[in-house]
Short mmCIF file of C-alpha atoms in Angstrom, two decimals:
data_model
loop_
_atom_site.label_atom_id
_atom_site.label_comp_id
_atom_site.label_asym_id
_atom_site.label_seq_id
_atom_site.Cartn_x
_atom_site.Cartn_y
_atom_site.Cartn_z
CA MET A 18 0.00 0.14 -0.53
CA THR A 19 1.54 3.57 -1.19
CA ALA A 20 1.52 6.66 0.79
CA ASP A 21 -1.23 7.99 -1.24
CA ALA A 22 -3.10 4.96 -1.06
CA PRO A 23 -7.33 5.25 -0.62
CA ALA A 24 -8.81 4.27 1.50
CA PRO A 25 -10.48 0.27 1.23
CA ALA A 26 -12.95 0.17 -1.39
CA ALA A 27 -16.69 -0.80 -0.44
CA PRO A 28 -17.51 -4.41 -1.21
CA VAL A 29 -17.69 -4.98 -5.45
CA ARG A 30 -21.32 -4.73 -6.74
CA THR A 31 -22.17 -5.42 -10.22
CA THR A 32 -22.39 -3.09 -12.50
CA THR A 33 -25.68 -1.51 -14.32
CA PRO A 34 -26.99 -2.44 -17.26
CA TYR A 35 -25.95 0.50 -18.88
CA LEU A 36 -22.46 0.13 -18.20
CA ARG A 37 -22.71 -3.21 -19.28
CA LEU A 38 -24.42 -1.85 -22.31
CA LEU A 39 -21.10 0.68 -22.92
CA ALA A 40 -18.88 -2.16 -22.79
CA THR A 41 -20.73 -4.97 -25.19
CA THR A 42 -20.71 -2.47 -27.49
CA GLN A 43 -16.88 -1.66 -27.55
CA PHE A 44 -16.91 -5.56 -28.06
CA ALA A 45 -18.67 -5.05 -30.85
CA PHE A 46 -17.09 -2.08 -31.90
CA ASN A 47 -13.81 -3.98 -32.07
CA THR A 48 -15.67 -7.05 -33.33
CA GLY A 49 -16.30 -5.16 -36.55
CA PHE A 50 -13.45 -2.74 -36.76
CA TYR A 51 -11.05 -5.45 -36.55
CA ALA A 52 -12.64 -7.78 -39.02
CA VAL A 53 -12.20 -5.76 -41.49
CA LEU A 54 -9.04 -3.47 -41.06
CA PRO A 55 -6.59 -5.69 -40.58
CA TYR A 56 -6.82 -7.72 -44.41
CA LEU A 57 -7.30 -3.39 -45.60
CA ALA A 58 -3.82 -3.20 -47.23
CA GLY A 59 -3.75 -6.73 -48.51
CA HIS A 60 -7.25 -5.77 -50.48
CA LEU A 61 -5.69 -2.22 -51.58
CA GLY A 62 -2.36 -4.03 -53.01
CA THR A 63 -3.44 -7.17 -54.04
CA GLY A 64 -6.73 -6.78 -54.86
CA LEU A 65 -6.99 -3.31 -56.46
CA GLY A 66 -3.45 -3.12 -57.80
CA MET A 67 -2.25 -0.12 -55.80
CA ALA A 68 1.36 0.76 -55.26
CA GLY A 69 2.84 0.44 -51.94
CA TRP A 70 2.94 4.40 -51.61
CA LEU A 71 -0.19 4.97 -52.67
CA VAL A 72 -1.86 1.70 -49.64
CA GLY A 73 0.33 3.55 -46.85
CA LEU A 74 -1.44 6.74 -47.84
CA VAL A 75 -4.66 5.70 -47.94
CA LEU A 76 -3.47 3.66 -44.44
CA GLY A 77 -2.26 7.23 -43.10
CA LEU A 78 -5.39 8.99 -44.18
CA ARG A 79 -7.55 6.55 -42.08
CA THR A 80 -5.19 6.88 -39.21
CA PHE A 81 -5.83 10.88 -39.16
CA SER A 82 -9.53 11.17 -40.30
CA GLN A 83 -9.98 8.50 -36.63
CA GLN A 84 -7.50 9.20 -34.20
CA GLY A 85 -6.37 12.85 -34.86
CA LEU A 86 -10.12 14.14 -35.20
CA PHE A 87 -11.38 12.24 -31.75
CA VAL A 88 -11.06 15.92 -30.74
CA VAL A 89 -14.08 16.50 -32.63
CA GLY A 90 -15.78 13.83 -31.45
CA GLY A 91 -15.76 14.71 -28.16
CA ALA A 92 -16.73 17.76 -28.47
CA LEU A 93 -19.25 16.90 -30.59
CA THR A 94 -20.51 14.77 -27.72
CA ASP A 95 -20.27 18.01 -25.18
CA ARG A 96 -22.28 20.31 -27.26
CA TYR A 97 -24.70 17.33 -28.27
CA GLY A 98 -24.75 14.83 -25.73
CA PRO A 99 -23.42 11.11 -26.37
CA ARG A 100 -26.35 9.79 -28.02
CA PRO A 101 -26.72 11.63 -31.07
CA VAL A 102 -22.97 11.45 -31.75
CA VAL A 103 -23.03 7.97 -30.98
CA LEU A 104 -25.60 6.88 -33.95
CA ALA A 105 -24.30 8.97 -35.83
CA GLY A 106 -20.91 7.95 -35.42
CA CYS A 107 -22.60 4.32 -36.24
CA ALA A 108 -24.38 5.51 -39.28
CA LEU A 109 -21.52 6.36 -40.95
CA ARG A 110 -19.52 3.86 -40.47
CA ILE A 111 -22.15 1.06 -41.44
CA ALA A 112 -22.08 3.42 -44.69
CA GLY A 113 -18.44 3.70 -45.12
CA PHE A 114 -18.23 -0.38 -44.61
CA GLY A 115 -21.07 -0.75 -47.31
CA TRP A 116 -19.32 1.64 -49.83
CA LEU A 117 -15.80 0.22 -48.87
CA ALA A 118 -16.95 -3.15 -50.15
CA PHE A 119 -17.69 -2.13 -53.40
CA ALA A 120 -14.99 0.49 -53.80
CA GLY A 121 -12.99 -0.27 -57.07
CA SER A 122 -11.16 3.29 -57.87
CA THR A 123 -8.66 5.07 -55.56
CA ALA A 124 -11.16 8.48 -55.21
CA THR A 125 -13.67 5.99 -53.74
CA VAL A 126 -11.73 3.87 -51.71
CA ILE A 127 -9.89 6.91 -49.72
CA ALA A 128 -13.76 8.47 -49.38
CA ALA A 129 -14.65 5.43 -47.65
CA VAL A 130 -11.54 4.78 -45.79
CA LEU A 131 -12.14 8.55 -44.56
CA LEU A 132 -15.74 8.35 -43.43
CA THR A 133 -14.93 4.98 -42.09
CA GLY A 134 -11.88 7.06 -39.81
CA PHE A 135 -14.48 10.04 -39.48
CA ALA A 136 -17.24 7.77 -38.01
CA ALA A 137 -15.22 6.15 -34.94
CA ALA A 138 -14.44 9.76 -34.08
CA LEU A 139 -17.73 10.91 -33.34
CA PHE A 140 -18.30 7.02 -32.12
CA SER A 141 -15.05 6.68 -29.80
CA PRO A 142 -14.75 9.79 -27.65
CA ALA A 143 -18.63 9.93 -27.16
CA VAL A 144 -18.78 6.05 -25.96
CA GLU A 145 -15.57 6.68 -23.58
CA SER A 146 -16.41 9.83 -21.79
CA GLU A 147 -20.32 8.24 -21.12
CA THR A 148 -18.07 5.36 -19.14
CA ALA A 149 -15.94 7.47 -17.81
CA ARG A 150 -18.68 9.17 -16.59
CA GLU A 151 -20.66 6.54 -15.42
CA ALA A 152 -18.06 5.00 -13.88
CA VAL A 153 -17.53 7.84 -11.58
CA ARG A 154 -21.53 8.09 -10.79
CA HIS A 155 -21.55 4.22 -10.28
CA GLU A 156 -17.99 4.75 -7.84
CA ARG A 157 -19.44 7.52 -5.44
CA THR A 158 -23.28 5.43 -5.59
CA THR A 159 -21.66 2.04 -4.82
CA GLY A 160 -18.36 1.91 -4.05
CA THR A 161 -16.56 0.30 -6.69
CA PRO A 162 -13.37 1.78 -7.69
CA ARG A 163 -13.71 3.74 -11.66
CA ALA A 164 -11.07 1.86 -12.41
CA GLN A 165 -12.69 -1.73 -11.97
CA VAL A 166 -15.31 -0.77 -14.72
CA LEU A 167 -12.91 0.98 -17.28
CA ALA A 168 -10.97 -2.44 -17.21
CA VAL A 169 -14.51 -3.78 -17.91
CA PHE A 170 -14.21 -1.73 -20.72
CA SER A 171 -10.95 -2.69 -22.05
CA ALA A 172 -11.07 -5.75 -21.51
CA ALA A 173 -14.55 -6.13 -23.96
CA GLY A 174 -13.20 -4.08 -26.54
CA GLN A 175 -9.72 -6.32 -26.33
CA ALA A 176 -12.06 -9.46 -26.80
CA GLY A 177 -13.36 -7.75 -30.00
CA ALA A 178 -9.71 -7.34 -31.36
CA PHE A 179 -9.03 -11.04 -30.30
CA VAL A 180 -12.70 -12.20 -31.83
CA GLY A 181 -12.57 -9.60 -35.24
CA PRO A 182 -9.48 -10.86 -37.34
CA LEU A 183 -10.79 -14.46 -36.81
CA LEU A 184 -14.16 -13.69 -38.26
CA GLY A 185 -12.56 -11.21 -41.09
CA SER A 186 -9.99 -15.04 -41.51
CA LEU A 187 -12.59 -16.97 -42.23
CA LEU A 188 -15.54 -14.27 -44.37
CA LEU A 189 -11.70 -13.83 -46.60
CA LEU A 190 -11.94 -17.81 -47.63
CA LEU A 191 -15.29 -16.60 -49.36
CA ASP A 192 -15.75 -15.72 -52.67
CA ASP A 193 -14.83 -11.91 -52.99
CA GLY A 194 -14.06 -12.42 -49.09
CA PHE A 195 -13.31 -8.68 -48.48
CA ARG A 196 -16.65 -7.52 -49.79
CA ALA A 197 -18.23 -9.82 -47.29
CA THR A 198 -16.13 -8.95 -44.47
CA CYS A 199 -17.21 -5.33 -45.29
CA LEU A 200 -20.54 -6.57 -45.35
CA ALA A 201 -20.38 -8.86 -42.17
CA GLY A 202 -18.68 -5.47 -40.03
CA ALA A 203 -21.50 -3.11 -41.72
CA LEU A 204 -23.84 -6.04 -40.21
CA VAL A 205 -22.62 -5.95 -36.57
CA PHE A 206 -22.97 -1.84 -36.58
CA ALA A 207 -26.16 -2.42 -37.98
CA GLY A 208 -26.72 -4.40 -34.70
CA VAL A 209 -25.60 -1.65 -32.52
CA LEU A 210 -27.05 1.14 -33.94
CA ALA A 211 -30.56 -0.70 -33.50
CA GLN A 212 -29.56 -1.55 -29.23
CA HIS A 213 -28.30 2.30 -28.78
CA ALA A 214 -31.25 3.45 -30.46
CA ARG A 215 -33.35 1.47 -28.34
CA LEU A 216 -31.68 1.59 -24.48
CA MET A 217 -29.71 4.41 -24.57
CA PRO A 218 -30.76 7.65 -22.75
CA ARG A 219 -32.08 10.49 -24.18
CA ARG A 220 -29.84 12.16 -22.11
CA ALA A 221 -29.72 16.09 -22.12
CA PRO A 222 -26.24 17.96 -23.01
CA VAL A 223 -24.23 18.82 -20.12
CA PRO A 224 -25.20 22.54 -19.53
CA ARG A 225 -22.05 25.01 -21.13
CA THR A 226 -21.63 28.38 -20.42
CA ALA A 227 -17.97 28.58 -22.17
CA ARG A 228 -18.23 29.18 -25.76
CA PRO A 229 -16.12 26.63 -27.90
CA ARG A 230 -12.81 28.49 -28.24
CA HIS A 231 -13.20 28.94 -24.45
CA SER A 232 -13.43 25.24 -23.59
CA VAL A 233 -10.61 24.11 -25.87
CA ARG A 234 -9.15 26.92 -23.85
CA ALA A 235 -9.71 25.64 -20.46
CA VAL A 236 -8.71 22.15 -21.86
CA PHE A 237 -5.61 22.57 -23.32
CA GLY A 238 -4.68 25.64 -20.85
CA ASN A 239 -5.16 22.42 -18.33
CA GLY A 240 -1.29 22.43 -16.89
CA PRO A 241 -2.01 18.35 -14.83
CA PHE A 242 -4.68 17.77 -18.21
CA LEU A 243 -1.53 18.18 -19.94
CA VAL A 244 0.60 16.31 -17.57
CA LEU A 245 -1.85 13.50 -18.16
CA CYS A 246 -1.44 13.17 -21.65
CA LEU A 247 1.83 13.70 -22.40
CA ALA A 248 2.39 10.12 -19.82
CA TYR A 249 -0.97 8.89 -21.86
CA SER A 250 1.41 10.03 -25.46
CA GLY A 251 4.59 8.11 -23.69
CA TYR A 252 2.79 4.47 -23.12
CA LEU A 253 1.37 4.71 -26.72
CA ILE A 254 4.87 5.34 -28.00
CA ALA A 255 5.93 1.98 -25.98
CA TYR A 256 2.94 0.77 -27.49
CA ASN A 257 3.20 0.67 -31.32
CA GLN A 258 6.80 -0.80 -30.47
CA LEU A 259 5.14 -4.16 -30.78
CA TYR A 260 4.82 -3.64 -34.71
CA LEU A 261 7.93 -1.43 -34.83
CA ALA A 262 10.87 -2.84 -32.49
CA LEU A 263 9.37 -6.21 -32.40
CA PRO A 264 9.03 -7.32 -35.42
CA ALA A 265 12.60 -6.29 -35.37
CA GLU A 266 13.85 -8.33 -32.79
CA VAL A 267 11.87 -11.07 -33.97
CA GLU A 268 13.29 -11.46 -37.27
CA GLU A 269 16.73 -10.95 -35.81
CA ALA A 270 16.33 -13.89 -32.99
CA THR A 271 14.70 -16.90 -35.87
CA GLY A 272 14.98 -14.47 -39.10
CA THR A 273 11.36 -15.01 -39.87
CA GLN A 274 8.62 -12.73 -38.49
CA ALA A 275 6.28 -15.87 -39.06
CA ALA A 276 5.99 -15.57 -34.28
CA LEU A 277 4.85 -11.91 -34.60
CA GLY A 278 0.87 -13.65 -35.07
CA TRP A 279 1.46 -15.74 -31.53
CA LEU A 280 3.07 -12.91 -29.43
CA PHE A 281 0.08 -10.99 -30.55
CA ALA A 282 -2.32 -13.60 -29.48
CA LEU A 283 -0.34 -13.42 -26.32
CA SER A 284 -0.90 -9.97 -25.71
CA SER A 285 -4.19 -9.98 -26.12
CA LEU A 286 -4.95 -13.03 -23.99
CA LEU A 287 -3.53 -11.54 -21.47
CA VAL A 288 -5.83 -7.91 -21.46
CA VAL A 289 -8.94 -11.17 -22.13
CA CYS A 290 -7.84 -13.53 -19.07
CA VAL A 291 -5.90 -11.11 -16.76
CA GLN A 292 -7.60 -7.33 -16.71
CA LEU A 293 -10.37 -7.83 -14.42
CA PRO A 294 -8.59 -9.57 -11.96
CA LEU A 295 -5.53 -7.53 -11.47
CA THR A 296 -7.01 -4.32 -11.85
CA ARG A 297 -9.87 -5.43 -8.74
CA TRP A 298 -6.60 -6.26 -7.23
CA SER A 299 -4.64 -2.68 -7.97
CA ALA A 300 -7.43 -0.78 -7.23
CA ARG A 301 -7.74 -2.32 -3.43
CA ARG A 302 -4.07 -1.63 -2.97
CA PHE A 303 -3.57 1.89 -5.54
CA ALA A 304 -5.25 5.41 -6.06
CA PRO A 305 -5.09 6.32 -9.59
CA ARG A 306 -2.32 8.25 -10.17
CA THR A 307 0.38 5.09 -8.58
CA ALA A 308 -1.22 2.47 -10.74
CA LEU A 309 -0.66 5.39 -13.96
CA VAL A 310 3.07 5.53 -12.61
CA THR A 311 2.83 1.94 -11.75
CA GLY A 312 2.01 0.84 -15.17
CA LEU A 313 4.71 3.02 -16.93
CA ALA A 314 7.32 1.46 -15.06
CA VAL A 315 6.49 -1.51 -16.15
CA VAL A 316 6.48 -0.81 -19.62
CA ALA A 317 10.01 0.73 -19.46
CA ALA A 318 10.79 -2.66 -17.80
CA GLY A 319 9.75 -4.48 -20.25
CA PHE A 320 12.41 -2.44 -22.96
CA ALA A 321 15.29 -3.18 -20.04
CA ALA A 322 14.88 -6.58 -19.54
CA VAL A 323 15.03 -7.72 -23.22
CA PRO A 324 18.73 -7.51 -23.44
CA PHE A 325 19.12 -9.29 -20.54
CA THR A 326 17.05 -11.92 -21.07
CA PRO A 327 18.39 -15.20 -22.68
CA ALA A 328 17.43 -16.43 -25.85
CA GLY A 329 15.13 -19.27 -25.46
CA PRO A 330 13.30 -21.94 -27.69
CA GLY A 331 14.00 -20.52 -30.69
CA GLY A 332 15.13 -17.06 -29.88
CA LEU A 333 11.56 -15.60 -28.49
CA LEU A 334 11.75 -15.29 -24.97
CA PRO A 335 12.89 -12.21 -24.93
CA GLY A 336 10.10 -10.74 -27.74
CA ALA A 337 7.81 -12.38 -24.90
CA VAL A 338 8.89 -11.69 -22.04
CA LEU A 339 8.41 -7.69 -23.97
CA VAL A 340 4.83 -8.80 -24.87
CA VAL A 341 4.62 -9.53 -21.04
CA LEU A 342 5.25 -6.81 -18.95
CA LEU A 343 3.69 -3.92 -21.55
CA THR A 344 0.65 -5.74 -21.63
CA LEU A 345 0.75 -5.92 -18.16
CA GLY A 346 1.88 -2.45 -17.92
CA GLN A 347 -0.93 -1.59 -20.30
CA MET A 348 -3.49 -3.05 -18.30
CA LEU A 349 -2.19 -0.95 -15.27
CA LEU A 350 -2.66 2.36 -16.48
CA VAL A 351 -5.22 2.19 -18.75
CA PRO A 352 -7.43 2.38 -16.83
CA ALA A 353 -6.49 4.10 -14.35
CA ALA A 354 -5.83 7.16 -17.02
CA ARG A 355 -9.21 7.32 -17.95
CA GLY A 356 -10.15 7.04 -14.78
CA LEU A 357 -8.34 10.48 -13.62
CA VAL A 358 -9.98 12.14 -17.02
CA PRO A 359 -13.14 12.90 -15.00
CA ASP A 360 -10.76 14.57 -11.80
CA LEU A 361 -8.94 16.66 -14.35
CA VAL A 362 -11.44 18.77 -16.24
CA ASP A 363 -14.48 20.75 -15.86
CA ASP A 364 -17.59 17.65 -16.34
CA ARG A 365 -18.86 19.78 -18.76
CA LEU A 366 -15.98 19.54 -20.83
CA LEU A 367 -15.38 15.08 -20.08
CA GLY A 368 -16.43 14.10 -24.00
CA LEU A 369 -13.69 17.18 -25.60
CA ALA A 370 -11.07 15.65 -22.91
CA THR A 371 -11.36 12.59 -23.61
CA GLY A 372 -11.01 13.55 -27.31
CA ALA A 373 -8.08 15.40 -26.57
CA LEU A 374 -6.65 12.71 -24.67
CA SER A 375 -6.00 10.30 -28.10
CA SER A 376 -5.98 13.38 -30.75
CA VAL A 377 -2.67 14.73 -28.39
CA SER A 378 -1.57 11.15 -28.02
CA GLY A 379 -2.18 10.49 -31.12
CA ILE A 380 0.41 13.09 -33.00
CA ALA A 381 2.89 12.17 -30.16
CA VAL A 382 3.21 8.63 -31.83
CA LEU A 383 3.72 9.86 -35.05
CA GLY A 384 6.38 11.89 -34.11
CA GLY A 385 7.75 9.63 -31.69
CA SER A 386 7.24 6.54 -34.26
CA THR A 387 9.58 8.61 -37.24
CA ALA A 388 11.80 8.73 -33.71
CA THR A 389 12.73 5.30 -32.43
CA GLY A 390 12.35 4.35 -35.94
CA ALA A 391 15.63 5.39 -36.38
CA LEU A 392 16.54 3.30 -33.33
CA LEU A 393 16.04 0.08 -35.18
CA GLN A 394 19.97 0.03 -36.94
CA ALA A 395 21.17 1.27 -33.32
CA PRO A 396 23.28 -1.89 -31.42
CA GLY A 397 20.55 -3.63 -29.31
CA PRO A 398 22.09 -2.68 -26.30
CA VAL A 399 21.55 0.68 -27.27
CA ARG A 400 18.00 0.53 -29.03
CA TRP A 401 16.39 -0.98 -26.10
CA ALA A 402 17.65 1.26 -22.88
CA VAL A 403 16.58 4.85 -24.95
CA LEU A 404 13.35 3.36 -25.44
CA ALA A 405 13.13 2.20 -22.20
CA ALA A 406 13.26 5.60 -20.85
CA VAL A 407 10.73 6.89 -22.74
CA PRO A 408 8.01 5.12 -20.64
CA LEU A 409 10.17 5.73 -17.21
CA THR A 410 10.32 8.97 -17.73
CA CYS A 411 6.74 9.42 -18.35
CA ALA A 412 6.66 8.06 -15.00
CA VAL A 413 8.44 10.31 -13.24
CA LEU A 414 6.01 13.21 -15.38
CA ALA A 415 3.07 10.72 -13.67
CA PHE A 416 4.09 11.43 -10.09
CA THR A 417 3.49 15.30 -10.42
CA LEU A 418 0.29 15.10 -11.31
CA PRO A 419 -2.40 16.20 -8.04
CA VAL A 420 -2.91 14.07 -5.46
CA SER A 421 -6.62 14.88 -5.52
CA GLY A 422 -8.73 17.06 -7.98
CA ARG A 423 -12.10 18.49 -7.11
CA GLY A 424 -13.14 16.49 -4.15
CA ASN A 425 -11.31 13.25 -5.92
CA ARG A 426 -8.77 11.08 -5.02
CA CYS A 427 -6.37 11.71 -8.14
CA GLY A 428 -3.65 9.52 -6.58
#
């Protein structure tokens, strides 16, 4: 128990039906998303004959239209409430996947991909901010730590990320398989749209007194919130190494990247199986700030351990150690970081702040990935020491977050 740990929580009670709806939504969202997107590059290159640079451009535009515009979806959520933004996001995702299924030219593919990305930029901040708000309300009502509710949300999303590619790979066995995956993804989102139209409360938006420009200034001028954004950015830069440094390590060790799929499956299964008990244990012992700092330190340990881990069977042991520690750190820090947002910003700006957390982190990852990519040519010990320094520095930064905010304990 740390010095800033909270008092023991009341016995855990089950989540509300509305919270279960939001968690199920995240599962369905990721199932539909990952049934299509892992196979998009292959479809563009092999199916449509696009040049490699054009495939990269299309994928980059998709990421920007989603991650970069989260702040827009968050601002709209604050302005109009979560229900219309979620429903609009679902409708646009259905239209985007339906369009992508039949798009045959570069222009139509780009338009469809931008539409699917913007749909997520609407949907995700609305659902995430609503989940954070409900988690805080549930914590005040029942004593259940908000991190446990947010961990259910994270585990549901990871389960969808695990199931989605399996669904997509089965559909690809059909004639014109990519079209089938797109239509299946659209069908999943049609189900999400129907459920939310029926069950999501018609709640008025949170009353606002500030104009949009003042709201943006209030969020981005909030020092503690920007510290949280920087700390979270360091985690995402580190997590992105699963797609950058890890493949290089596996290829160095085994001469091929064939084992990457197993390591990614290991990460997903860890989250699905361990997220809830780990968060339950952590919520009883650590305040959110402490869980955030500890998670970043565990991520740093994963990178630092690679040069000192003896090569195991097939040379994969160092990579497996990295995946396990990085995933454990992720499971500690992500619910804690999301749970801190309501303590650091005004409730009227929660949607904007939730979107800003993702958008700022996405921009940081764009720059950080370029910098860390240059490390792949560096000697192994140097590479892993620098990569470990990023989350470790962010852990020190996160420790400067205030102990409490607006009457709620922050860390």
